[in-house]
Tab-separated table of C-alpha atoms and ligand atoms in Angstrom:
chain	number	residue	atom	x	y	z
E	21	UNK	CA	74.582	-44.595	71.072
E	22	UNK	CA	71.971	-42.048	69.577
E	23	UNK	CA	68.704	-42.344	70.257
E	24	UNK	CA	67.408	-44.332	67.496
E	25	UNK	CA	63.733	-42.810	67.080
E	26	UNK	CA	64.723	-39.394	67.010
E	27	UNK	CA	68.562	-40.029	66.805
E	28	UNK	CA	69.049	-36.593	67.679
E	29	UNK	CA	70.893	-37.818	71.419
E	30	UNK	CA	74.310	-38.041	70.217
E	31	UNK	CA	74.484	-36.367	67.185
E	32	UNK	CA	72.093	-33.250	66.810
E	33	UNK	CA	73.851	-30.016	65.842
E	34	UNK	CA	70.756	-28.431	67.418
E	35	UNK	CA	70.748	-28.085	71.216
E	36	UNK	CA	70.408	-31.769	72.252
E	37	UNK	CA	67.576	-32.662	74.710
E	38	UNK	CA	68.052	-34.144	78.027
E	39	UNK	CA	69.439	-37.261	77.673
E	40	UNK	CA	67.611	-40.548	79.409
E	41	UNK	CA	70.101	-43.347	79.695
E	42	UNK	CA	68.419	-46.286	79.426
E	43	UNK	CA	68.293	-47.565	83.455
E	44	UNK	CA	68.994	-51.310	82.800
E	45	UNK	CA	72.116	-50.971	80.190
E	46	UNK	CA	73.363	-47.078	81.000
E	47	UNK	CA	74.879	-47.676	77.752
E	48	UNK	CA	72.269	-46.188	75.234
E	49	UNK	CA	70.596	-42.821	75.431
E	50	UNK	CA	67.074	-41.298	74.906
E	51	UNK	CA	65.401	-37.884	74.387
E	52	UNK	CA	62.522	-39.289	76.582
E	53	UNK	CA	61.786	-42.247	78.810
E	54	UNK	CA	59.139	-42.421	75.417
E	55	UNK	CA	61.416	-43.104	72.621
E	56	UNK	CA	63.573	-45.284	75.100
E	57	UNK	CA	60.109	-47.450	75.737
E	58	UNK	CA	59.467	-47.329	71.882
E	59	UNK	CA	62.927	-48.257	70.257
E	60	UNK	CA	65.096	-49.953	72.608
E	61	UNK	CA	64.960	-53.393	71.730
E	62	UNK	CA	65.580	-56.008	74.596
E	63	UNK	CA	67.890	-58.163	72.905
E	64	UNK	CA	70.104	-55.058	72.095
E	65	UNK	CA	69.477	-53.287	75.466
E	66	UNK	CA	70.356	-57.007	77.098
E	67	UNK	CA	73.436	-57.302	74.913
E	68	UNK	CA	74.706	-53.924	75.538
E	69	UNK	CA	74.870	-54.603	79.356
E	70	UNK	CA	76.951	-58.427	78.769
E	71	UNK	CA	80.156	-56.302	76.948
E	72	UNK	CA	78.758	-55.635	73.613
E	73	UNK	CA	80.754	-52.452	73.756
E	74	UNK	CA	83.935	-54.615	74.300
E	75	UNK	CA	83.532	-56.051	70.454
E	76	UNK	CA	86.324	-54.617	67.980
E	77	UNK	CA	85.511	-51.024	66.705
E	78	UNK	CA	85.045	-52.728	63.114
E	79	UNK	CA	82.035	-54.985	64.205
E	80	UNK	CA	80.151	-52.535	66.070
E	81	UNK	CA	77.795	-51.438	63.344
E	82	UNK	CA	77.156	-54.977	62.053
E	83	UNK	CA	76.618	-56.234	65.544
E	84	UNK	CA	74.299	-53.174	65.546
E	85	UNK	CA	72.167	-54.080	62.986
E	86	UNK	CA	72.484	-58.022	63.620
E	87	UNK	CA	70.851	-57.428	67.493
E	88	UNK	CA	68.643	-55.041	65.929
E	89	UNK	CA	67.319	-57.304	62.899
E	90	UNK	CA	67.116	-60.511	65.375
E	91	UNK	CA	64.891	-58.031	68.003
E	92	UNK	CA	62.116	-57.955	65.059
E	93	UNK	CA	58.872	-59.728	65.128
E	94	UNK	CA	57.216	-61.150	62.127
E	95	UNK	CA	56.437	-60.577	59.943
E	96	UNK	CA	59.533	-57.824	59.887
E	97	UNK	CA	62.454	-60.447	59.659
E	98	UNK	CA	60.946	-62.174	56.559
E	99	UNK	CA	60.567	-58.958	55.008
E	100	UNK	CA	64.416	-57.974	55.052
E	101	UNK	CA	65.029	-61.284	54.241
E	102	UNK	CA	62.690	-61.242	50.926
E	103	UNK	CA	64.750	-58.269	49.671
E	104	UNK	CA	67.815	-59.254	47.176
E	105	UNK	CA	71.120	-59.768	47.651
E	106	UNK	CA	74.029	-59.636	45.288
E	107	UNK	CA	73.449	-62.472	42.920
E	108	UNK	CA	77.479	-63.815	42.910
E	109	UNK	CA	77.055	-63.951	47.080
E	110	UNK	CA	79.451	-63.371	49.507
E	111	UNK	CA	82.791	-63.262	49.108
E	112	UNK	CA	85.757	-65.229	51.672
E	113	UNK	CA	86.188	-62.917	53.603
E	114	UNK	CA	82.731	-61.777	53.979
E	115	UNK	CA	82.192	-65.455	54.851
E	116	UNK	CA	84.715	-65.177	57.248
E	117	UNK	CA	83.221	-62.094	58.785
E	118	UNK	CA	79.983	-63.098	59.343
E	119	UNK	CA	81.781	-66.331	61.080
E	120	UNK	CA	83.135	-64.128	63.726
E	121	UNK	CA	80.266	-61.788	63.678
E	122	UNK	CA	77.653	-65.027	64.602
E	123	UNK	CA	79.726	-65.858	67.338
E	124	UNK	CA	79.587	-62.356	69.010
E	125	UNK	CA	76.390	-62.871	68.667
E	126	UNK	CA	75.950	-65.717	70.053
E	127	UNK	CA	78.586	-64.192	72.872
E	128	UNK	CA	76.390	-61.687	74.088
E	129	UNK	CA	72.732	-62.377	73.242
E	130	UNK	CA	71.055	-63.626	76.332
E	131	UNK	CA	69.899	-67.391	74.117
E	132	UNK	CA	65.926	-67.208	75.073
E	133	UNK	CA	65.836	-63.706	73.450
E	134	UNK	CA	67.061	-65.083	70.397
E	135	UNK	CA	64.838	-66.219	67.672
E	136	UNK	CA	64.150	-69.695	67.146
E	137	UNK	CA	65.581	-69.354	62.994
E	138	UNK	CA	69.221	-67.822	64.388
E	139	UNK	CA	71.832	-69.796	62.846
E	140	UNK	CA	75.332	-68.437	61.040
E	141	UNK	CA	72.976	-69.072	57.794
E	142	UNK	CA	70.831	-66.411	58.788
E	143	UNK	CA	73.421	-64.461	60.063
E	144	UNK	CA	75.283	-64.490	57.281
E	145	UNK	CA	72.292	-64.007	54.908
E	146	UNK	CA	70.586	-60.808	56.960
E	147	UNK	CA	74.097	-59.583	56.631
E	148	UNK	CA	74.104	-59.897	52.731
E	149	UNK	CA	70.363	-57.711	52.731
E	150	UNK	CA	71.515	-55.129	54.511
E	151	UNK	CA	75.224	-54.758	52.356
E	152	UNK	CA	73.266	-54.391	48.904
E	153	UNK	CA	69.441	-53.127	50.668
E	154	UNK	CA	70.621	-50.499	53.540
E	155	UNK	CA	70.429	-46.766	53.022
E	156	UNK	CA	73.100	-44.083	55.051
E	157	UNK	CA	72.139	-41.634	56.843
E	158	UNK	CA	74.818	-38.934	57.048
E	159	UNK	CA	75.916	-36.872	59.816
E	160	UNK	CA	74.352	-33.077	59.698
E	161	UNK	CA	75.412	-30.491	56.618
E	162	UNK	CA	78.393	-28.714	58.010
E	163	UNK	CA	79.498	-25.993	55.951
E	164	UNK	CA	83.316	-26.502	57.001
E	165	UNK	CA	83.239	-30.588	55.789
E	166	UNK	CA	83.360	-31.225	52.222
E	167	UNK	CA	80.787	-32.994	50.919
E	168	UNK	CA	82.914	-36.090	50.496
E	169	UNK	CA	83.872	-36.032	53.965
E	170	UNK	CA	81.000	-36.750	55.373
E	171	UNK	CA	80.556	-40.115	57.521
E	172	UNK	CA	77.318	-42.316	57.486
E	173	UNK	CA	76.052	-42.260	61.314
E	174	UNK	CA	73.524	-44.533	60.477
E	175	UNK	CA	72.573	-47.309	58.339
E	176	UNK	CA	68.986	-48.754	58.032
E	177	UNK	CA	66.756	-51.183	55.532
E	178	UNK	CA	63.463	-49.616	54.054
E	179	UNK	CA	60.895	-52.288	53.116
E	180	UNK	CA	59.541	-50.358	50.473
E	181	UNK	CA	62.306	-48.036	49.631
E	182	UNK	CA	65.368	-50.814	49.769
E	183	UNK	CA	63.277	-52.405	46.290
E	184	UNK	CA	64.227	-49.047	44.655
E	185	UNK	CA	66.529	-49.837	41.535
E	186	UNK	CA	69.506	-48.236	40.271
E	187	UNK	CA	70.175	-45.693	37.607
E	188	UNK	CA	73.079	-43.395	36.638
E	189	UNK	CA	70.257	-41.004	35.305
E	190	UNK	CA	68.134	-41.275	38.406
E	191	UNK	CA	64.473	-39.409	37.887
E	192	UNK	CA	63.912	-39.834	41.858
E	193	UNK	CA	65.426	-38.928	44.178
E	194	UNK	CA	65.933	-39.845	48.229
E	195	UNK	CA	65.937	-37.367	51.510
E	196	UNK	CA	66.187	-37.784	54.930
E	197	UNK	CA	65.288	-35.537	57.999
E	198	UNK	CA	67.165	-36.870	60.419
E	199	UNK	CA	67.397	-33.765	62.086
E	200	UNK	CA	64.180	-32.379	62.447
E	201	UNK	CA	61.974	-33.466	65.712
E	202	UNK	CA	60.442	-36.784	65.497
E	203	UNK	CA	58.335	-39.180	64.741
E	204	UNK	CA	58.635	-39.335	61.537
E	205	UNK	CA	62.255	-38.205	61.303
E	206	UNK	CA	63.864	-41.913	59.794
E	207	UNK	CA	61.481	-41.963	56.925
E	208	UNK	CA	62.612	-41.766	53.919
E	209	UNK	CA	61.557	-39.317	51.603
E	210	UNK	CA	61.706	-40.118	47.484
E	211	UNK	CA	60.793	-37.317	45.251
E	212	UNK	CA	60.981	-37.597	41.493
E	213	UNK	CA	63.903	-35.417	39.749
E	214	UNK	CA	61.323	-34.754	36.528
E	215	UNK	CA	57.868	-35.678	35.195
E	216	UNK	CA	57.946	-39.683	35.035
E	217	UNK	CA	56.199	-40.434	31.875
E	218	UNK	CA	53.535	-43.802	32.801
E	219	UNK	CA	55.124	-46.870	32.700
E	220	UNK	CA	58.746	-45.572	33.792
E	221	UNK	CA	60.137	-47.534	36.821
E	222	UNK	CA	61.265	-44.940	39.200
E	223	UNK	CA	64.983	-45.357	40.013
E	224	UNK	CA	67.561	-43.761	42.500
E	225	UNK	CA	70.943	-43.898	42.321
E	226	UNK	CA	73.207	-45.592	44.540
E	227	UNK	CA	75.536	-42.731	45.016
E	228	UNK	CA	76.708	-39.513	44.218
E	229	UNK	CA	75.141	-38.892	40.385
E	230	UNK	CA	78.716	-37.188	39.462
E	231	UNK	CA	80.871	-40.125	39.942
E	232	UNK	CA	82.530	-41.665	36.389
E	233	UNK	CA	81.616	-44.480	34.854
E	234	UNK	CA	84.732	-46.730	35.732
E	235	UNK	CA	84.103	-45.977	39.564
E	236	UNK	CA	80.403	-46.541	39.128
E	237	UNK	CA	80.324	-49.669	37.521
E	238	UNK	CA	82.908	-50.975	39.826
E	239	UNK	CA	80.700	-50.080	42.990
E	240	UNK	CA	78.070	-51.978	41.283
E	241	UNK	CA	80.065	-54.239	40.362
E	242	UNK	CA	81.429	-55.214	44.192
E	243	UNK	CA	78.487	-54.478	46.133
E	244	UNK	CA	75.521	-55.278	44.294
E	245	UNK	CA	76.383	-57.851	41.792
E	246	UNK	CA	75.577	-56.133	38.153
E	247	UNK	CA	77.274	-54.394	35.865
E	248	UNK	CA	74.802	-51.314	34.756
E	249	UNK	CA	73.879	-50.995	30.914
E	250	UNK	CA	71.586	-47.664	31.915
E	251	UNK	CA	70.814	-45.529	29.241
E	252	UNK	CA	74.275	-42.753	30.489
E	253	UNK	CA	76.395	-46.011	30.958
E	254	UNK	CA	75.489	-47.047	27.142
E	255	UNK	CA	77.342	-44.125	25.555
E	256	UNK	CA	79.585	-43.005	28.691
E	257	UNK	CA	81.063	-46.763	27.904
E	258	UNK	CA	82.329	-45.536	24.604
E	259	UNK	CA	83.797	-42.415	25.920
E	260	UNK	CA	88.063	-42.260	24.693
E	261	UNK	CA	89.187	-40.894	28.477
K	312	ZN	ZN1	64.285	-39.775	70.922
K	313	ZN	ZN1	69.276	-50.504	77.685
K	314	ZN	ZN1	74.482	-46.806	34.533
């Protein structure tokens, strides 16, 4: 588990720090007794020493970010849950997953550190946020993995930057510095492309700006719940190839 305040731990390419596993669970480590104190929630740190690590490989991230989100105080939890979600909601098997996912939950979450809303309905609807709100953050640049190749080590919700809209044609654009010495190392950094004439909304997009239009649309499609009438997806819709 990388620290997640600096989250340079387990995954730096620099020379990690000394590592300072957590004393209660010995499961996550820290850069410094510091970051332990400031990002270690007690529900996850509580849930990590009752077998979270025995979950299936698949449910480790969600489980992740489930312990995580139920660790916040207010007003934190009502602000991921005031973000949107796809409009067509979840679909049977993502019911079905967040099912088993609330129980695991429920498995390993000590039930006085739990919040007084947790139910599969929040479950299930904190899940939805973070499938159409959360941002990746991707392992370090290597030179020897192609770009495509890359994995996610991270996923996280921005309350300001999650309510950042799509466009094929982005002028904005999102960085992260992961990698550089904290704090300050999981913002999120959105510079515009261009000048943004007054009045423009300022959009991202949602992936790679080089992907065609039948594989964008149908990643909008799935996991946000619109089909995208931008101005590139206007004429790139009546494209012959
Ligand atoms: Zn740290
Ligand atoms: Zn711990
Ligand atoms: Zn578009």
């Amino acid at each position: 588990t990388p620290c997640p305040s600096c989250r340079a731990a387990a995954f730096c390419s620099l020379p990690p720090p000394p590592h300072t596993p957590c004393p209660s669970c010995r499961a996550a480590a820290f850069c410094s007794p510091a970051c332990s104190a400031a990002s270690h929630p007690r529900l996850l740190c509580a849930a990590l020493s009752s077998g979270l690590a025995a979950a299936p490989e698949a449910h480790q991230e969600p489980l992740l970010f489930l312990l995580s989100a139920y660790s916040l105080q207010e007003p934190s939890l009502s602000a991921i849950l005031s973000l949107s979600s796809a409009p067509q909601g979840p679909s049977p098997s993502q019911q079905q997953d967040a099912a088993s996912l609330h129980a695991a939950v429920a498995s390993v979450a000590p039930p006085h550190m739990l919040p007084a809303g947790f139910s599969p309905d929040l479950t299930a609807a904190l899940l939805s946020k973070d499938r159409t709100n959360s941002f990746s953050i991707l392992e370090p640049y290597r030179p020897d993995v192609p770009l495509e190749l890359r994995k996610a080590r991270c996923c996280a919700v921005y309350p300001r930057a999650s309510l950042l809209n799509h466009d094929c044609l982005p002028n904005a654009c999102h960085f992260d510095y992961a990698d550089r010495p904290g704090p300050g190392n999981t913002d999120i950094v959105v510079r515009a492309l261009h000048g943004i004439t007054e009045g423009k909304e300022v959009c991202i997009s949602y992936f790679a700006a080089n992907w065609r239009y039948a594989d964008r649309q149908c990643r909008l499609l799935e996991d946000y719940g619109f089909r995208c009438e931008c101005d590139r997806c206007q004429i790139e819709s009546k494209w012959k190839f």
